[in-house]
Coordinates of C-alpha atoms in Angstrom, one line a residue:
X1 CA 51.2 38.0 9.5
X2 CA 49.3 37.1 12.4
X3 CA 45.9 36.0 12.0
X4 CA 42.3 36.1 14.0
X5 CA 39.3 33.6 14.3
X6 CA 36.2 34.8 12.3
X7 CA 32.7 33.6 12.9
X8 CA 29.3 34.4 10.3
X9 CA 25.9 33.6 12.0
X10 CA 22.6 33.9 9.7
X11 CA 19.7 32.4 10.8
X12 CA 20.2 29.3 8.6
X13 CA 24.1 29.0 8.9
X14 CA 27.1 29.1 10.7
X15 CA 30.3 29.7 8.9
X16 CA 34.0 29.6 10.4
X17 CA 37.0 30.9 9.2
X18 CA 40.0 30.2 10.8
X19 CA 43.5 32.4 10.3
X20 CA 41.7 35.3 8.9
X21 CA 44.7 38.0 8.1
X22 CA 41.9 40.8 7.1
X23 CA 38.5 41.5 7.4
X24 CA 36.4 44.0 5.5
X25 CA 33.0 45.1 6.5
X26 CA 30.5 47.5 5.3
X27 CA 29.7 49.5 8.7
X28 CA 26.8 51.8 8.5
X29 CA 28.3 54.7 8.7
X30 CA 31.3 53.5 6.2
X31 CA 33.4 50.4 5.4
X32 CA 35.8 49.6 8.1
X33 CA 38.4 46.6 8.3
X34 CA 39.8 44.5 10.7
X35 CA 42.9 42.8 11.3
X36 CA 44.5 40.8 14.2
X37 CA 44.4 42.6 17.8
X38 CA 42.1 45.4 16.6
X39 CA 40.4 47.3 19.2
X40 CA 37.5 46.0 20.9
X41 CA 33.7 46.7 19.6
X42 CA 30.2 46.3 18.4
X43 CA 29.2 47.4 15.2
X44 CA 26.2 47.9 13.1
X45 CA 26.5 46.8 9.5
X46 CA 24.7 47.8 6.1
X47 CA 24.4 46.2 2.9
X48 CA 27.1 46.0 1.2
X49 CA 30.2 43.7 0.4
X50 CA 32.4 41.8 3.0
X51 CA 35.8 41.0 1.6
X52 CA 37.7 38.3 3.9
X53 CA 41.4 37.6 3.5
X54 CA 43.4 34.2 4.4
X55 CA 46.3 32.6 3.5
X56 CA 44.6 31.0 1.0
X57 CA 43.7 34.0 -0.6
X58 CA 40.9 36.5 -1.0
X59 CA 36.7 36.0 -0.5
X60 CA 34.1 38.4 -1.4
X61 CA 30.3 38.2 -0.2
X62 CA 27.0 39.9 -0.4
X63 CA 25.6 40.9 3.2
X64 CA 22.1 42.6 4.1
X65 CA 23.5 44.0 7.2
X66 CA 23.6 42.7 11.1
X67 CA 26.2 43.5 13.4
X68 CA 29.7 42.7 14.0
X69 CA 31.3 41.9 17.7
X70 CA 35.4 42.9 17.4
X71 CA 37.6 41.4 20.0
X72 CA 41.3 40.8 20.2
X73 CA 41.6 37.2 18.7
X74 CA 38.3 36.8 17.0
X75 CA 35.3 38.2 15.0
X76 CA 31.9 37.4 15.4
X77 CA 29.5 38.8 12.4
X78 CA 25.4 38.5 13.1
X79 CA 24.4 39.1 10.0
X80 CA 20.3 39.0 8.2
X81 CA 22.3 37.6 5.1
X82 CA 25.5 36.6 3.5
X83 CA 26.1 35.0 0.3
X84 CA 29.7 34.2 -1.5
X85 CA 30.3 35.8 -4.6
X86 CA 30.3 32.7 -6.8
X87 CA 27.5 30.8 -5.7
X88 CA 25.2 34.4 -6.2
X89 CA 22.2 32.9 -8.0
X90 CA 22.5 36.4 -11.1
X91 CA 19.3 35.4 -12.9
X92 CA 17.2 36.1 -9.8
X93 CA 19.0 39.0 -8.2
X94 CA 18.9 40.3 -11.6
X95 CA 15.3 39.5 -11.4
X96 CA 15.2 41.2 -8.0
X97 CA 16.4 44.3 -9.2
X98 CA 13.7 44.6 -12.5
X99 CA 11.2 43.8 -9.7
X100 CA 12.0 47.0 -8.0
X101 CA 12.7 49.5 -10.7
X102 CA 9.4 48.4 -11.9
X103 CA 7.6 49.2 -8.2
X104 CA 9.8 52.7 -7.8
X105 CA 8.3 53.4 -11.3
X106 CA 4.6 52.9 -9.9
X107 CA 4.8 54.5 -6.4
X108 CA 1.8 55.1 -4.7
X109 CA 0.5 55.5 -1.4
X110 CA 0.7 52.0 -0.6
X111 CA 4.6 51.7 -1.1
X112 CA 6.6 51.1 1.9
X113 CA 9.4 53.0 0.0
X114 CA 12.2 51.9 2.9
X115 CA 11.8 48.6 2.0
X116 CA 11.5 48.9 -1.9
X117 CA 14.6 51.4 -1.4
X118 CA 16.0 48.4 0.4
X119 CA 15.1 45.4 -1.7
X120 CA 17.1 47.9 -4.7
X121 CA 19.9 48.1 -2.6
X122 CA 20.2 44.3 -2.0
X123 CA 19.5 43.6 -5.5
X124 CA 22.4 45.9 -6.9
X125 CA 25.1 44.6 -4.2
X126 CA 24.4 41.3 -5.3
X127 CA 24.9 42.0 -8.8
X128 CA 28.2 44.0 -7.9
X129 CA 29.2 41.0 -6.0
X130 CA 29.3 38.3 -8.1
X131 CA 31.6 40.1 -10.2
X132 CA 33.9 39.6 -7.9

């Protein structure tokens, strides 16, 4: 199977993955994937899991969103986050999600109820994650 270049920028790390077969991403209007010679593009990404395949097998990771830049031999993902499923730190995004419940519970005027509708997202696709 013929293979593409893939390329993960956060603001504290580059990661590069070379002979990628498939490429999953969670686009914001719907999980999409990717595979070698797909059509050119730009686009944006939501929370959610990004599942990477090689000939070495299968990845999973937790993303916060960012974009993703599709050409015909390689990917480039921009992304706020990204976290491989085993090295998921489950205590504190376990923490991150009691943290939440307990502010939806206690909503008041000051709330910025995007981001605690956010921060509850993150927190579960991390969780879901490192399951994987």
């Amino acid at each position: 199977m013929k293979t593409f270049s893939l390329e993960i920028v956060t603001p504290i790390k580059v990661i590069n993955e070379e002979s990628v077969k498939y490429l999953r991403c969670p686009g914001v209007d719907g999980s999409f994937g990717v595979m070698h010679k797909h059509r050119n593009g730009v686009f944006a990404l939501d929370t959610g899991e990004v599942k990477i395949e090689t000939n070495n097998g299968t990845s999973w990771f937790a993303t916060s969103g960012g974009f993703a830049e599709i050409t015909e031999e390689k990917v480039e993902l921009l992304l706020e986050s990204i976290e491989k499923s085993n090295e998921i730190d489950v205590k504190r995004a376990t923490e991150a999600l009691e943290r939440a419940k307990a502010r939806r519970k206690n909503i008041d005027d000051n709330v910025d109820t995007i981001r605690l509708e956010a921060s509850l997202s993150r927190a579960l696709n991390r969780l879901k994650v490192s399951k994987k």
